[in-house]
Amino acid sequence: MSLRPLQIVSVLIALLLGLVAAALGTRVQWATNLWPWPDGRLTYWFVASIIASMAVAIAWIGAFGHWYAAVPGTVNVFVSAGTMSLFLTGTFSAGRVAPSVAFSHSAIWGMFALAGLSLYFLSRRAPAPSHPRMPMVVYVSFVIFALVLLAVGGLLVLGIPNVMPWPMQPRSAVLVGWIFLGDALYFLLPLWRPVLTNACAPLLSFLVYDLVLLPQLLAHLSTVKPEHQVSLYVYIVVLIYSAALAIWYLFVNTATRRAFFTQMTP
């Protein structure tokens, strides 16, 4: 099968996800209904930033044919969506959410998890890239990102309050925790084969995540409650650092830029 149809499909999926992210951030009703229950503005922007980061990774992998680099993302989707589906099923069993809401959202996230698992087995068969190793700064940064995501995700799943820089529904906090735990794998898995190409999708994803969420967090500085101040400051520092890291290696450093944006041959 030619790569071109796959490239077209990937870009179309990325555009669709980008539309969902834009609608969710601006709180269009059909988009906010995709979240299981009502929540605050920053929660919707957070989810929008996650979806936008997925969109740009899919677009890059499809457009440049780096199918092997999809492996960490597919595992991320499987873990995050699968655990979210199980959690929503639990809320239904405990009677904390209307059965129709819990069942529909649990089924949706379950389908995403199965799609991630299927794409994992497909992408892992793709030829491994022959690029040089990722820079040590990127390698160490990925380790730090993963550890931070594991720590924050674990605290959220355990129900520890005031971990995020804004108030959110306790059930939303648990879902965000599972997203963070899946994201930790997104940065850990490339380290098993730390070639340069495997760093691009995470860097691109984090950069778009930063560009979507950072302006909202900076605006939140004037309204943040005292109990959320420390987490907000830490969050902003992490986003600024990750954005600078991504911009340098994706667009400024000549050697890495060429490797990232070179079309792979079938």
Short mmCIF file of C-alpha atoms in Angstrom, two decimals:
data_model
loop_
_atom_site.label_atom_id
_atom_site.label_comp_id
_atom_site.label_asym_id
_atom_site.label_seq_id
_atom_site.Cartn_x
_atom_site.Cartn_y
_atom_site.Cartn_z
CA MET A 1 0.00 0.00 0.00
CA SER A 2 1.31 3.42 -0.94
CA LEU A 3 2.18 5.76 1.87
CA ARG A 4 0.28 8.60 0.28
CA PRO A 5 -3.26 7.49 1.29
CA LEU A 6 -2.03 6.99 4.87
CA GLN A 7 -0.47 10.42 4.81
CA ILE A 8 -3.72 11.99 3.62
CA VAL A 9 -5.76 10.17 6.27
CA SER A 10 -3.31 11.21 9.01
CA VAL A 11 -3.49 14.87 8.05
CA LEU A 12 -7.30 14.76 7.86
CA ILE A 13 -7.49 13.19 11.32
CA ALA A 14 -5.12 15.87 12.62
CA LEU A 15 -7.32 18.61 11.15
CA LEU A 16 -10.41 17.07 12.75
CA LEU A 17 -8.70 16.92 16.13
CA GLY A 18 -7.56 20.52 15.70
CA LEU A 19 -11.18 21.54 15.11
CA VAL A 20 -12.29 19.71 18.26
CA ALA A 21 -9.52 21.38 20.28
CA ALA A 22 -10.50 24.86 19.04
CA ALA A 23 -14.18 24.24 19.77
CA LEU A 24 -13.43 22.86 23.22
CA GLY A 25 -11.19 25.77 24.19
CA THR A 26 -13.83 28.28 23.13
CA ARG A 27 -16.49 26.19 24.90
CA VAL A 28 -18.72 25.39 21.98
CA GLN A 29 -21.47 23.24 23.44
CA TRP A 30 -21.06 20.15 21.26
CA ALA A 31 -17.37 20.09 22.18
CA THR A 32 -17.82 20.58 25.93
CA ASN A 33 -20.37 17.76 25.85
CA LEU A 34 -17.46 15.46 24.95
CA TRP A 35 -16.27 15.84 28.56
CA PRO A 36 -18.35 13.64 30.90
CA TRP A 37 -19.56 16.48 33.15
CA PRO A 38 -19.47 20.29 33.30
CA ASP A 39 -16.23 21.85 34.50
CA GLY A 40 -14.35 25.16 34.50
CA ARG A 41 -12.85 27.15 31.64
CA LEU A 42 -9.25 26.11 32.34
CA THR A 43 -10.16 22.43 32.44
CA TYR A 44 -11.59 22.73 28.94
CA TRP A 45 -8.48 24.58 27.78
CA PHE A 46 -6.32 21.85 29.29
CA VAL A 47 -8.19 19.12 27.42
CA ALA A 48 -8.05 21.25 24.26
CA SER A 49 -4.27 21.53 24.60
CA ILE A 50 -3.97 17.74 24.93
CA ILE A 51 -6.07 17.19 21.80
CA ALA A 52 -4.13 19.84 19.88
CA SER A 53 -0.84 18.20 20.87
CA MET A 54 -2.13 14.86 19.55
CA ALA A 55 -3.17 16.53 16.30
CA VAL A 56 0.25 17.99 15.53
CA ALA A 57 2.03 14.69 16.31
CA ILE A 58 -0.30 12.78 14.00
CA ALA A 59 0.15 15.39 11.26
CA TRP A 60 3.95 15.21 11.48
CA ILE A 61 4.11 11.41 11.55
CA GLY A 62 1.75 11.14 8.59
CA ALA A 63 3.16 13.97 6.49
CA PHE A 64 6.79 12.87 6.83
CA GLY A 65 6.20 9.12 7.02
CA HIS A 66 7.85 8.52 10.40
CA TRP A 67 5.47 5.70 11.29
CA TYR A 68 7.82 4.08 13.80
CA ALA A 69 7.71 7.27 15.88
CA ALA A 70 3.99 6.64 16.49
CA VAL A 71 4.71 3.82 18.96
CA PRO A 72 4.97 5.98 22.13
CA GLY A 73 1.83 7.91 21.18
CA THR A 74 -0.21 4.78 20.61
CA VAL A 75 0.80 3.41 24.02
CA ASN A 76 -0.08 6.77 25.56
CA VAL A 77 -3.56 6.67 24.02
CA PHE A 78 -4.11 3.05 25.06
CA VAL A 79 -3.13 3.65 28.69
CA SER A 80 -4.83 7.04 29.12
CA ALA A 81 -8.05 6.19 27.29
CA GLY A 82 -8.24 2.69 28.76
CA THR A 83 -7.89 3.81 32.36
CA MET A 84 -10.34 6.68 31.80
CA SER A 85 -12.85 4.21 30.38
CA LEU A 86 -12.46 1.96 33.42
CA PHE A 87 -12.82 4.90 35.80
CA LEU A 88 -16.01 6.04 34.07
CA THR A 89 -17.35 2.51 34.28
CA GLY A 90 -16.64 2.62 38.02
CA THR A 91 -18.53 5.89 38.43
CA PHE A 92 -21.52 4.20 36.80
CA SER A 93 -21.25 1.17 39.09
CA ALA A 94 -21.08 3.41 42.15
CA GLY A 95 -24.09 5.43 41.03
CA ARG A 96 -22.18 8.72 41.04
CA VAL A 97 -22.96 9.55 37.39
CA ALA A 98 -26.08 9.09 35.28
CA PRO A 99 -25.88 5.68 33.55
CA SER A 100 -26.30 7.17 30.06
CA VAL A 101 -23.41 9.59 30.62
CA ALA A 102 -21.08 7.03 32.15
CA PHE A 103 -21.83 4.36 29.56
CA SER A 104 -21.50 6.61 26.52
CA HIS A 105 -18.25 8.22 27.61
CA SER A 106 -16.82 4.95 28.86
CA ALA A 107 -17.58 3.37 25.48
CA ILE A 108 -15.99 6.27 23.59
CA TRP A 109 -12.77 6.15 25.60
CA GLY A 110 -12.75 2.38 25.35
CA MET A 111 -12.85 2.63 21.56
CA PHE A 112 -9.96 5.09 21.64
CA ALA A 113 -8.01 2.63 23.78
CA LEU A 114 -8.63 -0.20 21.31
CA ALA A 115 -7.64 2.07 18.42
CA GLY A 116 -4.41 2.96 20.21
CA LEU A 117 -3.63 -0.71 20.82
CA SER A 118 -4.31 -1.62 17.18
CA LEU A 119 -2.15 1.23 15.89
CA TYR A 120 0.62 0.18 18.27
CA PHE A 121 0.94 -3.23 16.61
CA LEU A 122 0.91 -1.59 13.19
CA SER A 123 3.41 1.15 13.94
CA ARG A 124 5.90 -1.12 15.72
CA ARG A 125 6.33 -3.03 12.44
CA ALA A 126 7.51 0.10 10.61
CA PRO A 127 11.23 0.39 9.80
CA ALA A 128 13.18 1.83 12.71
CA PRO A 129 14.86 5.16 11.93
CA SER A 130 18.60 5.27 11.39
CA HIS A 131 19.12 8.80 12.65
CA PRO A 132 21.78 9.61 15.28
CA ARG A 133 21.00 9.59 18.99
CA MET A 134 18.85 12.33 20.48
CA PRO A 135 20.83 15.11 22.20
CA MET A 136 21.64 14.47 25.84
CA VAL A 137 19.74 17.61 26.90
CA VAL A 138 16.60 16.21 25.28
CA TYR A 139 17.17 12.77 26.81
CA VAL A 140 17.56 14.16 30.34
CA SER A 141 14.61 16.52 29.84
CA PHE A 142 12.40 13.59 28.79
CA VAL A 143 13.38 11.74 31.97
CA ILE A 144 12.48 14.79 34.07
CA PHE A 145 9.19 15.31 32.22
CA ALA A 146 8.25 11.67 32.76
CA LEU A 147 9.06 11.77 36.48
CA VAL A 148 7.05 14.97 36.96
CA LEU A 149 4.10 13.52 35.05
CA LEU A 150 4.23 10.31 37.08
CA ALA A 151 4.30 12.24 40.35
CA VAL A 152 1.54 14.71 39.45
CA GLY A 153 -0.59 12.05 37.77
CA GLY A 154 -0.30 9.78 40.79
CA LEU A 155 -1.33 12.56 43.18
CA LEU A 156 -4.36 13.41 41.04
CA VAL A 157 -5.48 9.78 40.78
CA LEU A 158 -5.18 9.49 44.57
CA GLY A 159 -7.46 12.50 45.00
CA ILE A 160 -4.93 14.88 46.54
CA PRO A 161 -6.43 18.41 46.37
CA ASN A 162 -4.90 21.56 44.84
CA VAL A 163 -2.43 19.71 42.63
CA MET A 164 -3.54 21.55 39.50
CA PRO A 165 -3.33 25.37 39.34
CA TRP A 166 -7.10 25.83 39.13
CA PRO A 167 -10.18 24.32 40.80
CA MET A 168 -11.74 21.38 38.99
CA GLN A 169 -14.26 18.67 39.60
CA PRO A 170 -12.69 15.89 41.73
CA ARG A 171 -13.67 13.34 39.07
CA SER A 172 -12.09 15.51 36.38
CA ALA A 173 -8.89 15.61 38.43
CA VAL A 174 -8.76 11.80 38.40
CA LEU A 175 -9.23 11.73 34.62
CA VAL A 176 -6.48 14.32 34.20
CA GLY A 177 -4.28 12.16 36.42
CA TRP A 178 -4.71 9.21 34.08
CA ILE A 179 -3.90 11.48 31.13
CA PHE A 180 -0.68 12.54 32.85
CA LEU A 181 0.29 8.94 33.60
CA GLY A 182 -0.20 8.05 29.94
CA ASP A 183 1.82 11.12 28.94
CA ALA A 184 4.67 9.92 31.16
CA LEU A 185 4.97 6.87 28.92
CA TYR A 186 5.00 9.19 25.90
CA PHE A 187 8.31 10.57 27.15
CA LEU A 188 9.72 7.37 28.61
CA LEU A 189 9.25 5.03 25.64
CA PRO A 190 11.41 7.03 23.19
CA LEU A 191 14.30 6.54 25.61
CA TRP A 192 14.34 2.78 24.89
CA ARG A 193 15.49 3.69 21.38
CA PRO A 194 16.78 7.25 21.81
CA VAL A 195 17.29 8.13 18.16
CA LEU A 196 16.69 11.68 17.08
CA THR A 197 13.48 11.00 15.16
CA ASN A 198 11.76 9.56 18.23
CA ALA A 199 12.18 12.91 19.99
CA CYS A 200 10.27 14.94 17.42
CA ALA A 201 6.66 13.96 18.10
CA PRO A 202 6.97 14.52 21.87
CA LEU A 203 8.73 17.86 21.31
CA LEU A 204 6.11 18.99 18.81
CA SER A 205 3.30 17.81 21.06
CA PHE A 206 4.69 19.60 24.10
CA LEU A 207 5.25 22.81 22.10
CA VAL A 208 1.66 22.94 20.87
CA TYR A 209 0.43 22.03 24.35
CA ASP A 210 2.47 24.98 25.65
CA LEU A 211 1.22 27.40 23.01
CA VAL A 212 -2.41 26.54 23.73
CA LEU A 213 -2.29 26.39 27.53
CA LEU A 214 0.44 28.85 28.54
CA PRO A 215 -1.47 32.06 27.61
CA GLN A 216 -4.41 30.84 29.66
CA LEU A 217 -2.20 30.14 32.68
CA LEU A 218 -0.48 33.52 32.40
CA ALA A 219 -3.89 35.21 32.35
CA HIS A 220 -4.81 33.11 35.40
CA LEU A 221 -2.01 34.73 37.44
CA SER A 222 -4.26 37.66 38.28
CA THR A 223 -7.10 35.49 39.58
CA VAL A 224 -5.39 32.43 41.04
CA LYS A 225 -6.41 31.46 44.58
CA PRO A 226 -3.65 31.23 47.22
CA GLU A 227 -3.92 27.44 47.50
CA HIS A 228 -3.16 27.10 43.77
CA GLN A 229 -0.35 29.66 43.48
CA VAL A 230 2.63 27.33 43.94
CA SER A 231 1.36 24.77 41.44
CA LEU A 232 0.63 27.56 38.95
CA TYR A 233 4.16 28.97 39.19
CA VAL A 234 5.71 25.53 38.81
CA TYR A 235 3.43 24.70 35.87
CA ILE A 236 4.36 27.93 34.07
CA VAL A 237 8.09 27.33 34.56
CA VAL A 238 7.80 23.79 33.15
CA LEU A 239 5.84 25.02 30.12
CA ILE A 240 8.32 27.83 29.38
CA TYR A 241 11.27 25.44 29.62
CA SER A 242 9.65 22.79 27.43
CA ALA A 243 8.66 25.40 24.84
CA ALA A 244 12.22 26.74 24.70
CA LEU A 245 13.61 23.20 24.39
CA ALA A 246 11.24 22.35 21.55
CA ILE A 247 11.81 25.60 19.66
CA TRP A 248 15.59 25.18 19.81
CA TYR A 249 15.75 21.60 18.57
CA LEU A 250 12.82 21.77 16.14
CA PHE A 251 13.46 25.10 14.45
CA VAL A 252 16.81 26.65 15.44
CA ASN A 253 19.36 23.84 15.59
CA THR A 254 20.14 23.06 11.96
CA ALA A 255 21.12 19.40 12.34
CA THR A 256 18.08 18.36 14.33
CA ARG A 257 15.69 20.47 12.24
CA ARG A 258 16.78 18.71 9.05
CA ALA A 259 16.37 15.28 10.62
CA PHE A 260 12.94 16.06 11.98
CA PHE A 261 11.52 17.53 8.79
CA THR A 262 12.99 15.20 6.18
CA GLN A 263 10.54 13.03 4.28
CA MET A 264 11.11 9.30 4.76
CA THR A 265 11.04 7.20 1.62
CA PRO A 266 8.64 4.25 1.44
#
